[in-house]
mmCIF file of C-alpha atoms and ligand atoms in Angstrom:
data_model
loop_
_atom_site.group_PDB
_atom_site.id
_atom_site.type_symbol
_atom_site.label_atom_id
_atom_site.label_comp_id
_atom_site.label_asym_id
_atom_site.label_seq_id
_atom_site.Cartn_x
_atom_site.Cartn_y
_atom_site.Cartn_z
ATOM 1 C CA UNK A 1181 11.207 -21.663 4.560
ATOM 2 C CA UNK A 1182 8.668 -23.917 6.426
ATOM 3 C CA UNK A 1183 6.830 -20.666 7.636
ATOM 4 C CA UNK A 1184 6.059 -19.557 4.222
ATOM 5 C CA UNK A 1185 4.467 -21.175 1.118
ATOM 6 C CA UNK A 1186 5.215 -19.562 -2.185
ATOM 7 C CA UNK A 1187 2.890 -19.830 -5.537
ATOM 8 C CA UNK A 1188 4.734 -21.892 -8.041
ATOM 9 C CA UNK A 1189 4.354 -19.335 -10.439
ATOM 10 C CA UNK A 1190 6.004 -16.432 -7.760
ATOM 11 C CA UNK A 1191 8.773 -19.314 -6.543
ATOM 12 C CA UNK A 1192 9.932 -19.745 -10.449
ATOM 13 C CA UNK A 1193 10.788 -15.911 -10.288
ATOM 14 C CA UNK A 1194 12.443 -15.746 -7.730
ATOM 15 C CA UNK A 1195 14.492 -18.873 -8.347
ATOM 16 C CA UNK A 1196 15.388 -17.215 -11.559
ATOM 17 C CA UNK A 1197 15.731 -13.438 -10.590
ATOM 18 C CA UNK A 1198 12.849 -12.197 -12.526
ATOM 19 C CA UNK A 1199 10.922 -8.809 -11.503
ATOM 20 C CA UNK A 1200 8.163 -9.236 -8.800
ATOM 21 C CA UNK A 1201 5.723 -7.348 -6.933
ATOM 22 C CA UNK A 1202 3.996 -7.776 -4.025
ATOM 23 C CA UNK A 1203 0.617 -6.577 -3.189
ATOM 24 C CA UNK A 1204 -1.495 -5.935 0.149
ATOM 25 C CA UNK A 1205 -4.354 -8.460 0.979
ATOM 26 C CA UNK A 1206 -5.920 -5.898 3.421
ATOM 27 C CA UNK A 1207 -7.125 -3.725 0.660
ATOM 28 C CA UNK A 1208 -9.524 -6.767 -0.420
ATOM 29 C CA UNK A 1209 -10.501 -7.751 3.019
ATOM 30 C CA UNK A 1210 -10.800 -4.132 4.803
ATOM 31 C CA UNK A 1211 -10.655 -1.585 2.258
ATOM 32 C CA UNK A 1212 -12.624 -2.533 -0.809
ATOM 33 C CA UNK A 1213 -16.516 -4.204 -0.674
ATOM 34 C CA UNK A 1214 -17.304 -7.400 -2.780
ATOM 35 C CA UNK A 1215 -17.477 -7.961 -5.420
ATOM 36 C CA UNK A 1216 -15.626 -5.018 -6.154
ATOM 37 C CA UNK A 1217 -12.758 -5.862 -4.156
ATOM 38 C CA UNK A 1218 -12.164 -9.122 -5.857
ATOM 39 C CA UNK A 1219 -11.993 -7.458 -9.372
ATOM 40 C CA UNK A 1220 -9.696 -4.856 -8.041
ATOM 41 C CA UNK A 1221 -7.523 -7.591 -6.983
ATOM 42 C CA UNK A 1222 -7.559 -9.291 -10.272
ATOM 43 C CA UNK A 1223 -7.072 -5.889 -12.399
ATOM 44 C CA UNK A 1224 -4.041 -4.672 -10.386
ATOM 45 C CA UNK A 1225 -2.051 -8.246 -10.768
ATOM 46 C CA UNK A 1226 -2.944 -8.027 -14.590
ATOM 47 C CA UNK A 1227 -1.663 -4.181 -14.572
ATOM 48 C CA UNK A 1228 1.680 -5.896 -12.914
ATOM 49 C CA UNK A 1229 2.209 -8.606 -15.671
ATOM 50 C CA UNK A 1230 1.094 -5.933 -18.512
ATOM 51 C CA UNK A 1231 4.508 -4.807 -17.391
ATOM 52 C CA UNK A 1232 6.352 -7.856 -17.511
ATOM 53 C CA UNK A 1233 6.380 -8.485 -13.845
ATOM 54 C CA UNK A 1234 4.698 -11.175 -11.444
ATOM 55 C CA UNK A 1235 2.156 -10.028 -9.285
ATOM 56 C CA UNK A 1236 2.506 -11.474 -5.309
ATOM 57 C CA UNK A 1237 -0.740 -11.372 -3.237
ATOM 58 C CA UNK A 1238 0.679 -11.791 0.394
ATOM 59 C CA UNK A 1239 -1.678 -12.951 3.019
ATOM 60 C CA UNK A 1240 -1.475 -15.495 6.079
ATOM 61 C CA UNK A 1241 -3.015 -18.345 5.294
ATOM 62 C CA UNK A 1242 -3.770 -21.429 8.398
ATOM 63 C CA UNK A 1243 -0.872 -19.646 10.265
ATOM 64 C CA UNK A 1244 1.667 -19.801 7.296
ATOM 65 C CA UNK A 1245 2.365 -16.382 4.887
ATOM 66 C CA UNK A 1246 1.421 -17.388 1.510
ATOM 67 C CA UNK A 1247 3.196 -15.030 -0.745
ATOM 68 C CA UNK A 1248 1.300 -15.231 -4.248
ATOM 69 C CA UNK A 1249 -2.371 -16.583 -4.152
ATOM 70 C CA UNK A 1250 -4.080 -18.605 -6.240
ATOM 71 C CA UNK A 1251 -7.511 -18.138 -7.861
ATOM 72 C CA UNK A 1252 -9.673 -19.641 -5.240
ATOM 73 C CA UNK A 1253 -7.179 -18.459 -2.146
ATOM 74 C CA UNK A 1254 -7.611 -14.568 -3.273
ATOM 75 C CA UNK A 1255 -11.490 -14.803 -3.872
ATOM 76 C CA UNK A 1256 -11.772 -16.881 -0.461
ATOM 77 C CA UNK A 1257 -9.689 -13.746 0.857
ATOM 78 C CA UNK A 1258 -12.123 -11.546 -0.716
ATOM 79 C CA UNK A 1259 -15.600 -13.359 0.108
ATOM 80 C CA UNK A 1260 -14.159 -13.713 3.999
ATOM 81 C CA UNK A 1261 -15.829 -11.759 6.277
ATOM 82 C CA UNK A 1262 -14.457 -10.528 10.117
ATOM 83 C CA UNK A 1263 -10.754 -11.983 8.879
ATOM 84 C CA UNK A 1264 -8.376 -10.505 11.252
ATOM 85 C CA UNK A 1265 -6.495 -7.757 9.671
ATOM 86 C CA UNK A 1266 -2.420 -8.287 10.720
ATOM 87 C CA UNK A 1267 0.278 -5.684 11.077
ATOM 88 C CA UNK A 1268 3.602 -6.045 12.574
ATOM 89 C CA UNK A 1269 2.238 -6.325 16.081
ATOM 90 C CA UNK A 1270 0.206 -9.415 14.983
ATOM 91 C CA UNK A 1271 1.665 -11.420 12.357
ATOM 92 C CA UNK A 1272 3.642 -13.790 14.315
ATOM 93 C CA UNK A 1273 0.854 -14.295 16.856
ATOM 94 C CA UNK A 1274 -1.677 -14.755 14.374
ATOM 95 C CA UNK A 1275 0.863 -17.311 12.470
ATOM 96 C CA UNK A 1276 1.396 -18.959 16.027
ATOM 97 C CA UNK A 1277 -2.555 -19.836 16.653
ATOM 98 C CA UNK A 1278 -2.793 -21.313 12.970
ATOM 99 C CA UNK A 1279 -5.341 -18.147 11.527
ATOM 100 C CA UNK A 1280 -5.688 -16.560 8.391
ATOM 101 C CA UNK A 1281 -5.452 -12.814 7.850
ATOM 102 C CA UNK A 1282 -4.661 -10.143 5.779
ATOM 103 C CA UNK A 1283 -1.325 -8.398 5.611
ATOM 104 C CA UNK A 1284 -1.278 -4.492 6.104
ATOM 105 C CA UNK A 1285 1.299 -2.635 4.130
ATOM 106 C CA UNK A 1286 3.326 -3.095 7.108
ATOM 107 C CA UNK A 1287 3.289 -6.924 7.609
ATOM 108 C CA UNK A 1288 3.224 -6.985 4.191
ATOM 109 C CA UNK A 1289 6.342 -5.451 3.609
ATOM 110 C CA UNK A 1290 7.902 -7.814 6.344
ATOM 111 C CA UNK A 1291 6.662 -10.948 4.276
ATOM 112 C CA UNK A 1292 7.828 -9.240 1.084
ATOM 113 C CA UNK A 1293 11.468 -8.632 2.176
ATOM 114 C CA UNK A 1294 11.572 -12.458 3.694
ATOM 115 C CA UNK A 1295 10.580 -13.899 0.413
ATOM 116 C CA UNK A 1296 13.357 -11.233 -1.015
ATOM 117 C CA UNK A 1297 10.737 -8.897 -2.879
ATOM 118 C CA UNK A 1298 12.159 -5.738 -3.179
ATOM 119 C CA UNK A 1299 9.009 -3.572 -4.336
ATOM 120 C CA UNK A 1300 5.354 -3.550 -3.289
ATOM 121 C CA UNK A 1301 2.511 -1.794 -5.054
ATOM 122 C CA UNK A 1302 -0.803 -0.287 -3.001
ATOM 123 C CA UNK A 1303 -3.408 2.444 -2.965
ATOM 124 C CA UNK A 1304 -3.098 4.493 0.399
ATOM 125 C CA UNK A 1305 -0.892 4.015 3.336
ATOM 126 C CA UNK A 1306 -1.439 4.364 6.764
ATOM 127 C CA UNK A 1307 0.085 7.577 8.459
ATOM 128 C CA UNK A 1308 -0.973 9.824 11.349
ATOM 129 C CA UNK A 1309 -4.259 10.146 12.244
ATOM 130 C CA UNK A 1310 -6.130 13.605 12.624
ATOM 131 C CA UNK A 1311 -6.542 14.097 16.295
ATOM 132 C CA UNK A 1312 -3.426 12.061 16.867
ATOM 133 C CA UNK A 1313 -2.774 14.577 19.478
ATOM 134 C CA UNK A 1314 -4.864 13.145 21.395
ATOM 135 C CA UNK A 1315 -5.946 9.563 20.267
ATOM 136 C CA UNK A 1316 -2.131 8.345 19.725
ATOM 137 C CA UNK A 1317 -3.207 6.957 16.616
ATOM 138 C CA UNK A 1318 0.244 6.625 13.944
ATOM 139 C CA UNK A 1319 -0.035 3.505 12.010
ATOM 140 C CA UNK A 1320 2.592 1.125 12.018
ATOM 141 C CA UNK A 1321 3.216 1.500 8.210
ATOM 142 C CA UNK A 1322 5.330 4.625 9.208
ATOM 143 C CA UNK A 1323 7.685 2.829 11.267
ATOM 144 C CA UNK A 1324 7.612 -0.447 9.611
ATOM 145 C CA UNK A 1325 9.295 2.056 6.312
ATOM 146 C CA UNK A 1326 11.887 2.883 8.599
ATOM 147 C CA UNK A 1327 12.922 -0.323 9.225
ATOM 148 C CA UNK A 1328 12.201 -2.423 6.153
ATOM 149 C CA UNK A 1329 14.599 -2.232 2.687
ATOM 150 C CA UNK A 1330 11.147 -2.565 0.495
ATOM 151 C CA UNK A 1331 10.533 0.529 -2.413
ATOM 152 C CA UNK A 1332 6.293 0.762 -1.434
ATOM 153 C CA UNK A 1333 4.494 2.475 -4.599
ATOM 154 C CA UNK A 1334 1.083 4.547 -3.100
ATOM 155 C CA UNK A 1335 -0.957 7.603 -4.344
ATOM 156 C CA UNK A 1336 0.147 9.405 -1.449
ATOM 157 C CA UNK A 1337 -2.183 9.062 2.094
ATOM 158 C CA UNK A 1338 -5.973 9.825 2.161
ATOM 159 C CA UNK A 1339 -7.065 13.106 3.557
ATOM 160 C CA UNK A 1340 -8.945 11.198 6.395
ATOM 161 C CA UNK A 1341 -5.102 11.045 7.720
ATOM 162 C CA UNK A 1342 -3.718 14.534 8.848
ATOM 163 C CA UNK A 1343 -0.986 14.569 5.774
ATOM 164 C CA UNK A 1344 0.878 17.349 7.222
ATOM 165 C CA UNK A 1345 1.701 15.145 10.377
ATOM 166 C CA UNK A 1346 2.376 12.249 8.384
ATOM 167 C CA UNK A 1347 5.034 13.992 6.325
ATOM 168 C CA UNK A 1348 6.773 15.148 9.413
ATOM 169 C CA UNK A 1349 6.463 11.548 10.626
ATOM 170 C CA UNK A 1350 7.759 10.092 7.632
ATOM 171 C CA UNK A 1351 11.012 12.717 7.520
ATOM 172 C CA UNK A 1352 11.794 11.757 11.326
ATOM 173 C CA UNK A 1353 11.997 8.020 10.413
ATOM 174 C CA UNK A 1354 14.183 8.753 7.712
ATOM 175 C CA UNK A 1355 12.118 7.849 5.172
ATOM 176 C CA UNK A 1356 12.187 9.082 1.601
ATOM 177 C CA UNK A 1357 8.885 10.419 0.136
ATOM 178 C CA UNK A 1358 9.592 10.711 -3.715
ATOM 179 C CA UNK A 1359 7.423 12.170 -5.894
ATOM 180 C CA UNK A 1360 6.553 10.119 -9.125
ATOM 181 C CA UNK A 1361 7.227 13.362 -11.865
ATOM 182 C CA UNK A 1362 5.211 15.745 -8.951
ATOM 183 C CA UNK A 1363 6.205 18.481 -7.087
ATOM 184 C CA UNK A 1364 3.323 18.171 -5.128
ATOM 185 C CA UNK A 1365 2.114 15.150 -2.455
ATOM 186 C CA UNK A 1366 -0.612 13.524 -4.210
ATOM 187 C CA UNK A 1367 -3.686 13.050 -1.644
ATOM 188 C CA UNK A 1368 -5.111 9.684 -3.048
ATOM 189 C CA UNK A 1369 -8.165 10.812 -4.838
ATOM 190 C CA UNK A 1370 -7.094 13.753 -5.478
ATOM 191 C CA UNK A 1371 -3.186 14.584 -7.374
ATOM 192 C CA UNK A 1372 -2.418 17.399 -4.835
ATOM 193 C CA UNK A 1373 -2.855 17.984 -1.534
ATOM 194 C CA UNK A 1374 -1.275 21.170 -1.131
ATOM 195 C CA UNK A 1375 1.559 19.969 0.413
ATOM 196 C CA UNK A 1376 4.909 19.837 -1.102
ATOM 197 C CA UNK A 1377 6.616 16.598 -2.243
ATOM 198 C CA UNK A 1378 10.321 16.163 -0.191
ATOM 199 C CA UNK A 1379 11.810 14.334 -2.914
ATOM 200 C CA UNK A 1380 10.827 13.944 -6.539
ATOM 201 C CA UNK A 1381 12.215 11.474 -9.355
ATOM 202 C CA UNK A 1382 11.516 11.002 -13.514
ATOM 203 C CA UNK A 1383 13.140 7.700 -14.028
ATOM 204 C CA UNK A 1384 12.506 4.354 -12.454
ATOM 205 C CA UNK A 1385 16.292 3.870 -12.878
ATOM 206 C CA UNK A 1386 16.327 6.803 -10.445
ATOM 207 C CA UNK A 1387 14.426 4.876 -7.560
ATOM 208 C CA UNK A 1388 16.439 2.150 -8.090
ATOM 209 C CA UNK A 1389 19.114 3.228 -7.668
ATOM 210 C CA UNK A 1390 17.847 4.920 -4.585
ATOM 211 C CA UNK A 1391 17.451 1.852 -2.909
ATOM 212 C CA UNK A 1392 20.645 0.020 -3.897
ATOM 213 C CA UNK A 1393 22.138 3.159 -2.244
ATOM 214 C CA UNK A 1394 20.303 3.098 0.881
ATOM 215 C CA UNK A 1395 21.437 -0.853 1.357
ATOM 216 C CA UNK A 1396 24.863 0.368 0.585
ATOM 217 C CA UNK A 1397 25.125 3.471 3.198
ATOM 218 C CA UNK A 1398 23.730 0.968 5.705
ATOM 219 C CA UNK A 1399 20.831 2.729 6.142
ATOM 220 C CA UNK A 1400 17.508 0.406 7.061
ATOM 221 C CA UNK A 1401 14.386 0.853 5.790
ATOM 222 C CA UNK A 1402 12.761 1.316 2.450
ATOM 223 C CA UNK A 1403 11.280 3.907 0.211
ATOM 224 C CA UNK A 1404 8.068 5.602 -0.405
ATOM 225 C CA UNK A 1405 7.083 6.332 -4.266
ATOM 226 C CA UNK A 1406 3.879 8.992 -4.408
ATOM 227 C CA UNK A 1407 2.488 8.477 -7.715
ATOM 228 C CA UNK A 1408 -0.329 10.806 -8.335
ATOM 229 C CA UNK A 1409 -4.144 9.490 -9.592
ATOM 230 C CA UNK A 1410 -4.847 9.797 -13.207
ATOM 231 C CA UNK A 1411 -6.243 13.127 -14.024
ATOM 232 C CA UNK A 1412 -9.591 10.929 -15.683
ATOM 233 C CA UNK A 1413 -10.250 9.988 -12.595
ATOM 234 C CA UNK A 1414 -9.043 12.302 -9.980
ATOM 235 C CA UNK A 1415 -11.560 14.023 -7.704
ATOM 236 C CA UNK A 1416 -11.002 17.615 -6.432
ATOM 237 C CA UNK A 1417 -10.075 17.780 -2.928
ATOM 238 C CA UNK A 1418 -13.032 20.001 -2.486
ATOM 239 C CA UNK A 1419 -15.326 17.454 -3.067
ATOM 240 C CA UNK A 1420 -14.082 14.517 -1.005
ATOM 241 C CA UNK A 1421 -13.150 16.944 2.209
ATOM 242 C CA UNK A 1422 -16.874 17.635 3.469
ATOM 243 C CA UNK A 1423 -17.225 13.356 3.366
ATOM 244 C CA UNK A 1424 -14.408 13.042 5.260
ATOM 245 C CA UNK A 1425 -14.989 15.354 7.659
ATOM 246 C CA UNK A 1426 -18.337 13.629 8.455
ATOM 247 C CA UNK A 1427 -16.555 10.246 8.323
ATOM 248 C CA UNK A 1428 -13.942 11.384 10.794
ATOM 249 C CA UNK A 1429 -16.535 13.286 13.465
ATOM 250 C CA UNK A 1430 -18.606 10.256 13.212
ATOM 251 C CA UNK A 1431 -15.652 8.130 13.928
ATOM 252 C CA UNK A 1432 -14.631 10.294 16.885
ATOM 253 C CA UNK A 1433 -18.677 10.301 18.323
ATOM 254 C CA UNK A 1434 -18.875 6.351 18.046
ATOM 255 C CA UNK A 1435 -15.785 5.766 19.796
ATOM 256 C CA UNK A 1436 -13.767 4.240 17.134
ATOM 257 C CA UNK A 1437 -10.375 2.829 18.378
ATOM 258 C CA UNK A 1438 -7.429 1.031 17.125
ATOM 259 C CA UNK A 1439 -7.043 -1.060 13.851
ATOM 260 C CA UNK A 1440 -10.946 -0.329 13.134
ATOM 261 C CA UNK A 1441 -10.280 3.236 12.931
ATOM 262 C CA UNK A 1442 -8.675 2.901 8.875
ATOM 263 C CA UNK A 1443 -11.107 0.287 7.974
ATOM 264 C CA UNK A 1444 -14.231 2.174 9.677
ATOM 265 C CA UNK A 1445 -13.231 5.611 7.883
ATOM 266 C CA UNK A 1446 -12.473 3.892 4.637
ATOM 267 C CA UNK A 1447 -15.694 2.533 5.142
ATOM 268 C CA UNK A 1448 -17.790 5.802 5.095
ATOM 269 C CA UNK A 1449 -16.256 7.220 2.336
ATOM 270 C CA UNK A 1450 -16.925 4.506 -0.003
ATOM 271 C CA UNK A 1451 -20.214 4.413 1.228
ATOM 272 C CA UNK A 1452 -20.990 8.504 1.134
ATOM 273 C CA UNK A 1453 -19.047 9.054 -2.513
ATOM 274 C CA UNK A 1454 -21.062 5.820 -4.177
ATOM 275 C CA UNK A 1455 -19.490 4.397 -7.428
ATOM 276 C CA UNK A 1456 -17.034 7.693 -8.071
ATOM 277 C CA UNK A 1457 -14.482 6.787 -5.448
ATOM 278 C CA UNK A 1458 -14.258 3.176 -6.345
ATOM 279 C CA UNK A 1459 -13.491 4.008 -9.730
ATOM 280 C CA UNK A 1460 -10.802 6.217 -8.756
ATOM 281 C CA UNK A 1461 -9.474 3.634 -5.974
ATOM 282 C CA UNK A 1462 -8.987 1.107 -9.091
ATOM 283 C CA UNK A 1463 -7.222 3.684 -11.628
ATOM 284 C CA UNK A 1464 -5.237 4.648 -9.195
ATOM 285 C CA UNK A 1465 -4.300 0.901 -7.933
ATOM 286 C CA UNK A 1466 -3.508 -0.011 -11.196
ATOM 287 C CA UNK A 1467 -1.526 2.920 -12.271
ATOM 288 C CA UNK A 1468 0.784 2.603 -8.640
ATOM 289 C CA UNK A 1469 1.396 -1.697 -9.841
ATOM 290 C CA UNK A 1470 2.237 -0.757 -13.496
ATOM 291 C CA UNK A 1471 5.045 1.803 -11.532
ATOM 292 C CA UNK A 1472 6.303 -0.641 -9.228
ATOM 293 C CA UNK A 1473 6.618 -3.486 -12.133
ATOM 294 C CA UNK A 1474 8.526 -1.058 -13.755
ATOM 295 C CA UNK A 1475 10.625 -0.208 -11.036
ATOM 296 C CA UNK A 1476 10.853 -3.920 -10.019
ATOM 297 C CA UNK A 1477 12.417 -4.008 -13.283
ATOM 298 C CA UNK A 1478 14.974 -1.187 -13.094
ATOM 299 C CA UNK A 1479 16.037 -3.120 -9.393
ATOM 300 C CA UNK A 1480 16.948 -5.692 -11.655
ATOM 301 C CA UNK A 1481 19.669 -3.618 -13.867
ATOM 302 C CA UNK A 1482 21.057 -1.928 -10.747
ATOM 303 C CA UNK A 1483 23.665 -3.032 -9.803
ATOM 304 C CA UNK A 1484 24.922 -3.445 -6.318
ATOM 305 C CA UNK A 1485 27.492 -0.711 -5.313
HETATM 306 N N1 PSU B 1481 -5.256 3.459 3.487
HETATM 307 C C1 PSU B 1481 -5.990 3.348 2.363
HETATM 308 N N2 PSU B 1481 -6.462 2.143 1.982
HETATM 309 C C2 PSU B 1481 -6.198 1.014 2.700
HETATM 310 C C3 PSU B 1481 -5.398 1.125 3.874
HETATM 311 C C4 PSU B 1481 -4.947 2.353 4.212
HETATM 312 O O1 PSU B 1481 -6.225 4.358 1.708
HETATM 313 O O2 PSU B 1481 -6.663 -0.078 2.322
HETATM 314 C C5 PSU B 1481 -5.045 -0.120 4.661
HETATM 315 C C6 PSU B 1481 -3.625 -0.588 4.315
HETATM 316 O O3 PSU B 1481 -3.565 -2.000 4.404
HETATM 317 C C7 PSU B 1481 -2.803 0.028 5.429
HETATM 318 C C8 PSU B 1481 -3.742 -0.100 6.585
HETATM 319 O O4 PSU B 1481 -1.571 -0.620 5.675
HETATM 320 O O5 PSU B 1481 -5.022 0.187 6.050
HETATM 321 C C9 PSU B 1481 -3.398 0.840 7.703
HETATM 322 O O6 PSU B 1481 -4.158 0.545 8.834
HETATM 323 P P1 PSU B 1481 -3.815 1.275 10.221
HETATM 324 O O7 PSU B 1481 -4.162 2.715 10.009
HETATM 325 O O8 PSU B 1481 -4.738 0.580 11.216
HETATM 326 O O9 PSU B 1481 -2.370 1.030 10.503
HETATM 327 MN MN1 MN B 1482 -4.105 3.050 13.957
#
């Protein structure tokens, strides 16, 4: 496909049918700070081959998606500073002037199901916004699982998203929020929000089969896999809210609009919670790849019905 380069290494799977994974490039360029960012990068395509899977960094790269990066492409990713950040609205105009950016879980998923990558690992999706009442603000994530056949792995959404909204979202797009062995929707840092889980699966053969179903009904879109933190590095809802409440008022009093919102917030927690909610942003990055290479796996055995 002359629009899209694939790493040798990501082009041999596919060629042969092995397991793959893709992964977000947005988390390294808008959601993580270097260095830190970089070595998150690394750790969560080591967590995916620990699993028997290969990793695929998507990102646009001089106007062309490069699905899987190389050593010095991902740490040029994470060095770059004011890259544009690309969701559906702007991947094929950013692609058009020849630019580089990173792929949000929405155009990633897009990039994923052209190379034919059925499962994509990341930390938080984008959802509906608080004060979306009045600020319009739903990412494009929500829509782009409505429409896209791609199984996305997450810890849930962050609490500086109202989650209640974003559940309701997600159920009138028709798409299916499965709890990873929870009950419960896992807020990011934290395993439970409060909220109650609409779906929950135990097996990755489950999932799977999930999706070869969905394909089969004719129904578009793809699925969404909550997989709760690990409890070593969880932090109590209690904790994070008063952060996030100061993150989101100061937001609001700046003016804040558009794709900067996510990145801004983001942003203010890191900066507020110090060390603590990095270290929980890579367990839990790791432990959502080592699911989705396992369930990249499982898509393997199921057969189409
Ligand atoms: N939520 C997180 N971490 C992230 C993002 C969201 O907890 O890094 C990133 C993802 O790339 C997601 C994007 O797709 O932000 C959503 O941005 P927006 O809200 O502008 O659609
Ligand atoms: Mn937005």
């Amino acid at each position: 496909m002359t629009m899209m380069d694939q790493s040798p290494e990501v082009a041999a799977a596919l060629a042969e049918g092995a397991a793959v994974v893709a992964l977000e490039s947005t988390i390294v360029t808008h959601g993580l700070p270097w260095p830190r960012n970089l070595e998150v990068a690394r750790a969560v395509e080591a967590a995916v081959r620990d699993q028997g899977a290969v990793p695929a960094t998507i990102a646009v790269l001089g106007g062309r998606i490069q699905v899987g990066l190389d050593a010095g492409q991902l740490e040029g990713l994470a060095r770059a500073t004011g890259i544009a950040k690309l969701s559906r609205a702007d991947l094929a105009a950013q692609m058009a002037l020849g630019g580089d950016g990173s792929t949000t879980v929405a155009a990633t998923m897009i990039c994923a199901r052209l190379a034919g990558i059925e499962c994509f690992a990341t930390g938080g999706i984008g959802g509906v916004h608080r004060g979306a009442a009045q600020s319009f603000d739903v990412s494009a994530d929500l829509d782009e699982l409505a429409e896209t056949a791609v199984t996305v792995v997450c810890a849930g959404a962050k609490a500086i998203l109202d989650l209640p909204k974003t559940l309701e979202a997600l159920e009138t797009r028709g798409v299916p929020v499965i709890g990873w062995r929870t009950q419960a929707f896992p807020a990011f840092w934290s395993r439970d929000s409060g909220l109650a889980c609409p779906l929950r699966m135990d097996a990755e053969d489950q999932i799977a089969r999930a999706h070869r179903l969905r394909a089969a009904l004719g129904l578009a879109g793809g699925q969404l896999v909550v997989n709760p933190i690990p409890e070593a590095a969880e932090i109590p809802g209690a904790e994070i809210a008063p952060v996030i409440d100061a993150a989101v008022a100061q937001a609001e009093a700046e003016g804040v609009s558009g794709k900067e919102v996510t990145p801004f917030l983001l942003a203010r927690v890191l900066d507020a919670t110090r060390g603590r909610s990095l270290e929980a942003n890579v367990a839990l990055v790791e432990n959502n790849a080592r699911l989705a290479a396992r369930i990249a796996l499982a898509l393997q055995q199921e057969p189409r019905p």
